[in-house]
Amino acid sequence: MIKNIPPMGWNTWNTFAENINEELVLTSADVLVSSGLKDAGYEYIVVDDCWALRERDIEGRLVPDPAKFPHGMKYVADAIHAKGLKFGMYSCCGNMTCAQYPSSFNREFIDAETFSGWGVDFLKYDYCFKPISADGKNLYRRMGLALANCGRDILFSGCSWGSDNTHEWIGTTGANMWRSTGDIVDTWDSVKELIQKQYDILPYGGVGCFNDMDMLIVGMHGKGHVGLKGCTEEEYKLHFAAWCMLASPLMIGCDIRSMDGATKAILTNKMLIGIQQDARGNRPFLFKLWGNDALPIIVRYLENGDIALGLFNLTDGKAHLWVTADDLGVPEIAGRMLAGTEAYSGREVRSENGVIMATLDAHACEVYRLKVVKK
Ligand code: GLA
């Protein structure tokens, strides 16, 4: 059974694009385990676009490129499973994948059967080269049906970038997650834009079909396929915290074989991952925009009665924000207050006189996990 919480893993695309092969994938799987990322919750190793030959075989099946995957995909899947991890692959609903490899348009059932035979646990399904005359939601429903009938539990990861009002129909397709926006790149502007694009669609995420804000750029530092300028550590921290607060799937996109200590610390932040993986699955929501759309305050109510509160400063200057316990559901007169800790610093916080306040530097955030306690 696929767990009904947002998936976590590592994906080849952000750093490696077409430069992928068996050794890279299996070494990264080893590192996922040895570095502690697996223990932190990351379990899927996903091979994105560019894994196939440009032509199908005479039976019409997809064929892994033998120069990249000399032992085929079943071998890769078995090796990944032997490490206690799960294996993800990639296809597309159009005529070709985005990088112009064979795609699953009209071949949904045979491809689902092929993936199942190889032992695939996760399918990322793109939207490039979709014939204009074909209805996207129908193509996604077809693949959802093909996966549901392929004899294996395969998580369906939709990737239509929010096109054609994806949020209105994705929940009908069997997808477990859906890409709500275009591709991330390794810059602060991209992080900011992707967060701001979530405000209106937050009501469409959540249990059953998580809103995927795209793969993480934490730790890319300008290297790799989408590794443009890179971000500061503070910006990578805000990026990760926002994805966690908004319950986005967490798919690492950096080269974990060479990640530094700061990257690992961000990616394994226990409190943030606990919020993202919360089993109750309540929807996070935009509590308030503090005067402008670059100061979002996000709240999520958690399974054990705690409240996750995220204050984000996407502006280029300092910001002073506050939230009352009353507005979070804890009226002063109830004889209760809020007390907890901040996710990155571990600093203790409490509602003093019924108020939680923070001063945030440019591009900084604070996320608190708060308990309702007696005064
Ligand atoms: C699209 C997707 C990316 C990646 C590439 C592969 O752009 O949105 O995440 O999968 O295709 O070509």
XYZ file of C-alpha atoms and ligand atoms in Angstrom:
387
model
C 0.000 0.000 0.000
C 1.258 3.473 -0.843
C 1.511 5.601 2.292
C -0.863 8.519 2.329
C 1.715 11.141 3.220
C 3.761 13.254 0.804
C 6.589 11.139 -0.656
C 10.276 11.820 -0.031
C 13.231 10.794 -2.163
C 15.945 11.786 -4.618
C 15.578 12.492 -8.345
C 18.250 12.644 -11.056
C 16.923 15.617 -13.045
C 17.948 18.819 -11.272
C 21.632 18.007 -11.268
C 22.210 15.354 -13.901
C 19.539 15.635 -16.652
C 20.697 13.314 -19.455
C 23.991 12.457 -17.748
C 22.582 9.507 -15.869
C 23.685 5.918 -15.563
C 23.444 2.845 -13.395
C 26.509 3.667 -11.364
C 25.316 7.174 -10.484
C 21.890 5.895 -9.508
C 23.122 3.005 -7.378
C 25.873 5.040 -5.720
C 23.332 7.724 -4.875
C 21.080 5.030 -3.419
C 23.999 3.871 -1.255
C 24.622 7.435 -0.108
C 20.951 7.942 0.678
C 21.323 5.086 3.148
C 24.832 5.742 4.522
C 24.310 9.500 4.992
C 21.223 9.067 7.158
C 18.842 10.525 4.558
C 16.945 7.235 4.447
C 16.528 7.292 8.212
C 15.245 10.857 7.904
C 12.465 9.547 5.620
C 13.783 9.733 2.034
C 12.903 6.454 0.324
C 12.405 6.866 -3.444
C 15.285 6.897 -5.931
C 13.810 8.321 -9.124
C 15.363 8.135 -12.587
C 13.927 11.071 -14.533
C 13.943 11.686 -18.305
C 16.638 10.407 -20.755
C 16.907 6.804 -19.548
C 15.519 5.159 -22.706
C 16.651 4.489 -26.225
C 15.032 6.773 -28.797
C 13.161 3.808 -30.327
C 10.888 1.170 -28.840
C 11.633 -2.534 -29.520
C 9.754 -4.602 -32.076
C 7.089 -5.459 -29.500
C 6.527 -1.753 -28.915
C 8.147 -1.735 -25.487
C 10.362 0.969 -24.016
C 14.043 -0.009 -23.904
C 16.585 1.325 -21.390
C 19.678 2.781 -23.048
C 22.297 0.018 -22.649
C 25.115 2.566 -22.567
C 23.554 4.111 -19.443
C 21.855 1.095 -17.862
C 23.806 -1.940 -19.123
C 21.975 -4.417 -16.883
C 18.491 -3.022 -17.574
C 15.978 -1.559 -15.174
C 14.940 -4.700 -13.309
C 18.518 -5.006 -12.144
C 18.485 -1.388 -10.925
C 15.117 -1.882 -9.206
C 16.309 -5.075 -7.471
C 19.501 -3.380 -6.269
C 17.529 -0.405 -4.939
C 15.008 -2.668 -3.206
C 17.875 -4.614 -1.621
C 18.940 -1.372 0.084
C 15.444 -1.000 1.582
C 14.535 1.787 -0.860
C 11.931 2.222 -3.601
C 12.497 2.816 -7.289
C 10.934 5.529 -9.461
C 10.927 6.080 -13.225
C 9.666 8.665 -15.671
C 7.447 8.874 -18.731
C 5.144 11.393 -20.363
C 1.570 11.584 -21.694
C 2.524 13.235 -25.000
C 4.177 12.180 -28.245
C 7.663 12.480 -26.755
C 9.104 13.180 -23.321
C 10.313 16.718 -22.664
C 13.832 15.699 -23.692
C 12.374 14.009 -26.793
C 12.566 10.362 -25.830
C 9.692 7.897 -26.441
C 6.612 8.685 -24.448
C 3.460 6.849 -23.338
C 0.772 8.510 -25.478
C -1.568 5.664 -26.540
C 0.881 3.173 -24.990
C -0.234 3.659 -21.410
C -1.162 0.033 -20.748
C 1.892 -1.598 -22.274
C 4.187 0.875 -20.515
C 2.501 0.403 -17.142
C 2.952 -3.337 -17.630
C 6.632 -2.837 -18.481
C 7.235 -0.658 -15.401
C 5.439 -3.191 -13.237
C 7.582 -6.008 -14.641
C 10.745 -4.115 -13.805
C 9.641 -3.553 -10.190
C 9.005 0.183 -10.429
C 7.284 1.771 -7.402
C 6.810 5.353 -8.609
C 6.081 6.895 -11.995
C 6.647 10.557 -12.712
C 4.382 11.428 -15.638
C 5.098 14.542 -17.680
C 2.994 16.685 -20.038
C 5.310 17.623 -22.927
C 4.271 17.234 -26.571
C 0.690 16.441 -25.613
C -1.307 16.645 -28.850
C -3.529 19.712 -28.636
C -6.464 17.593 -29.750
C -5.957 15.191 -26.830
C -7.587 15.957 -23.493
C -4.919 16.041 -20.761
C -7.193 14.870 -17.993
C -8.294 11.937 -20.059
C -4.680 10.958 -20.776
C -3.861 11.144 -17.060
C -6.940 9.063 -16.217
C -5.774 6.488 -18.745
C -2.374 6.208 -17.125
C -3.999 6.154 -13.678
C -6.118 3.243 -14.849
C -3.189 1.497 -16.504
C -1.200 1.734 -13.262
C -4.146 0.569 -11.170
C -4.348 -2.500 -13.409
C -0.663 -3.280 -13.786
C -0.451 -5.659 -10.848
C 1.908 -3.523 -8.783
C 1.509 -0.656 -6.352
C 2.991 2.237 -8.354
C 2.754 5.767 -7.014
C 1.492 8.068 -9.791
C 3.340 11.377 -9.756
C 1.613 13.780 -12.154
C 3.747 16.496 -13.721
C 1.530 18.773 -15.802
C 2.874 21.981 -14.204
C -0.616 23.234 -13.319
C -1.558 23.376 -17.022
C -5.163 23.171 -18.179
C -6.391 23.866 -14.630
C -4.778 20.683 -13.323
C -6.066 21.370 -9.814
C -9.657 20.914 -10.992
C -9.215 17.389 -12.354
C -6.032 15.844 -10.987
C -7.884 14.311 -8.031
C -9.964 12.249 -10.473
C -6.999 10.592 -12.187
C -5.509 8.376 -9.499
C -2.441 10.606 -9.180
C -0.909 10.674 -5.685
C 0.835 13.996 -6.260
C 0.670 16.723 -8.885
C 3.118 19.351 -10.032
C 1.364 22.656 -9.583
C 3.938 24.902 -11.247
C 6.652 25.085 -13.906
C 10.197 23.868 -13.315
C 12.301 25.062 -10.426
C 15.795 26.466 -11.054
C 18.517 27.077 -8.524
C 17.868 30.754 -7.791
C 16.152 32.733 -5.056
C 13.679 34.203 -7.578
C 12.511 30.729 -8.522
C 11.933 29.725 -4.886
C 10.035 32.934 -4.229
C 7.895 32.572 -7.341
C 6.977 28.947 -6.622
C 5.909 29.805 -3.076
C 3.805 32.751 -4.217
C 2.110 30.619 -6.865
C 0.754 28.331 -4.146
C -1.459 30.857 -2.388
C -4.532 30.330 -4.578
C -4.228 26.573 -5.024
C -3.577 25.464 -1.444
C -7.186 24.293 -1.061
C -6.518 21.680 -3.765
C -3.618 19.887 -2.086
C -3.576 17.301 0.627
C -4.287 13.688 1.423
C -4.788 11.532 -1.649
C -3.073 13.929 -4.024
C -0.303 16.151 -2.718
C 0.596 19.436 -4.341
C 4.157 19.019 -5.632
C 6.130 22.273 -5.674
C 8.912 20.552 -7.694
C 12.196 18.953 -6.705
C 14.412 20.590 -4.112
C 17.392 22.717 -5.058
C 18.863 22.686 -1.533
C 22.610 22.147 -1.764
C 22.946 22.584 -5.532
C 25.055 25.727 -5.130
C 24.825 26.573 -8.815
C 25.993 23.134 -9.995
C 24.226 20.844 -12.423
C 21.446 21.048 -14.954
C 19.200 23.642 -13.243
C 22.009 24.963 -11.064
C 22.053 28.587 -12.171
C 23.165 31.130 -9.560
C 22.632 29.084 -6.453
C 21.155 30.396 -3.214
C 22.517 31.383 0.178
C 22.205 28.958 3.065
C 19.432 31.146 4.528
C 17.541 30.925 1.233
C 17.923 27.147 1.002
C 16.618 26.947 4.569
C 13.568 29.004 3.704
C 13.000 26.924 0.543
C 13.053 23.657 2.496
C 10.893 25.035 5.322
C 8.275 26.317 2.862
C 8.073 22.965 1.045
C 7.643 21.229 4.434
C 5.051 23.679 5.757
C 3.054 23.351 2.523
C 3.247 19.518 2.638
C 4.937 19.283 -0.753
C 6.671 16.011 -1.623
C 10.410 16.328 -0.866
C 12.515 15.081 -3.764
C 16.164 15.998 -3.318
C 17.773 17.372 -6.480
C 21.407 17.957 -5.501
C 24.335 15.562 -5.868
C 24.098 13.834 -2.506
C 27.443 12.090 -3.076
C 29.164 15.386 -2.385
C 26.674 17.241 -0.182
C 28.143 19.392 2.568
C 27.196 19.385 6.248
C 24.933 22.422 5.955
C 22.954 20.774 3.136
C 22.556 17.580 5.109
C 21.442 19.499 8.194
C 18.717 21.261 6.207
C 17.537 18.112 4.426
C 17.311 16.117 7.658
C 15.669 18.746 9.862
C 13.522 16.548 12.075
C 10.943 19.076 13.092
C 10.261 20.253 9.551
C 10.044 16.724 8.181
C 7.696 15.848 11.058
C 5.391 18.660 9.967
C 5.572 17.627 6.301
C 4.952 13.954 7.103
C 2.184 14.554 9.642
C -0.083 11.513 9.534
C -3.383 13.359 10.011
C -2.886 15.107 6.690
C -4.695 18.342 7.568
C -4.251 20.882 4.815
C -1.781 23.680 5.425
C -3.293 27.085 4.730
C -2.333 30.654 4.116
C -3.150 32.211 7.478
C -2.356 35.721 6.362
C -0.276 37.764 3.979
C 1.406 40.302 6.226
C 0.613 43.455 4.279
C 2.070 42.249 1.000
C 2.361 39.019 -0.947
C 5.999 38.526 0.000
C 5.229 37.991 3.699
C 3.185 34.797 3.911
C 2.247 33.246 7.227
C 1.414 29.553 6.840
C -0.307 27.364 9.426
C -0.893 23.633 9.682
C -2.791 21.864 12.468
C -1.104 18.592 13.348
C -2.244 15.136 14.395
C -1.238 15.396 18.052
C -2.903 18.754 18.618
C 0.223 20.831 17.943
C 0.180 23.798 15.597
C 2.868 24.415 12.965
C 3.337 28.103 12.307
C 5.653 29.364 9.557
C 6.611 33.007 9.132
C 8.344 33.699 5.805
C 10.103 36.837 4.678
C 10.373 36.835 0.875
C 11.123 40.566 0.802
C 14.608 42.052 0.439
C 14.432 43.898 3.775
C 13.840 43.109 7.453
C 10.285 42.307 8.502
C 8.514 42.293 11.823
C 5.525 39.969 12.042
C 3.215 38.763 14.780
C 0.362 36.322 15.266
C -1.996 36.087 18.229
C -2.681 32.779 19.950
C -6.315 33.814 19.810
C -6.274 33.814 16.017
C -4.669 30.361 16.039
C -7.577 29.008 18.078
C -6.293 29.550 21.618
C -8.172 32.426 23.258
C -6.467 34.147 26.202
C -9.442 33.458 28.437
C -9.166 29.690 27.887
C -6.295 29.562 30.348
C -4.042 28.118 27.685
C -1.050 29.418 25.813
C 1.238 28.291 23.015
C 4.772 27.110 23.666
C 7.279 25.316 21.505
C 10.517 25.561 19.555
C 11.797 27.032 16.322
C 12.782 24.435 13.720
C 16.298 25.545 12.724
C 17.615 27.285 15.844
C 15.876 25.138 18.466
C 15.048 28.394 20.261
C 12.126 28.230 22.665
C 9.116 30.342 21.830
C 5.887 31.098 23.661
C 2.907 33.370 23.253
C 3.776 36.282 25.516
C 0.621 38.227 26.365
C -1.110 36.087 23.767
C 1.258 37.072 20.945
C 4.036 35.319 19.034
C 6.291 37.730 17.235
C 9.465 37.618 15.190
C 11.817 39.910 13.357
C 13.093 38.238 10.219
C 16.029 39.180 8.038
C 15.541 39.355 4.276
C 14.897 35.874 2.799
C 14.709 34.305 6.275
C 11.984 32.313 7.951
C 11.009 30.916 11.310
C 8.879 27.815 11.736
C 7.518 26.855 15.144
C 5.937 23.674 16.353
C 3.684 24.872 19.142
C 1.919 22.987 21.899
C -1.239 24.174 23.567
C -0.254 24.299 27.246
C -1.884 25.430 30.503
C -0.819 28.865 31.689
C 9.865 18.647 -17.450
C 9.622 18.405 -15.972
C 10.952 18.307 -15.248
C 11.794 17.194 -15.856
C 11.975 17.425 -17.348
C 12.607 16.236 -18.033
O 10.427 19.900 -17.691
O 8.818 19.415 -15.421
O 10.754 18.086 -13.874
O 11.185 15.954 -15.602
O 10.710 17.638 -17.983
O 12.777 16.425 -19.400
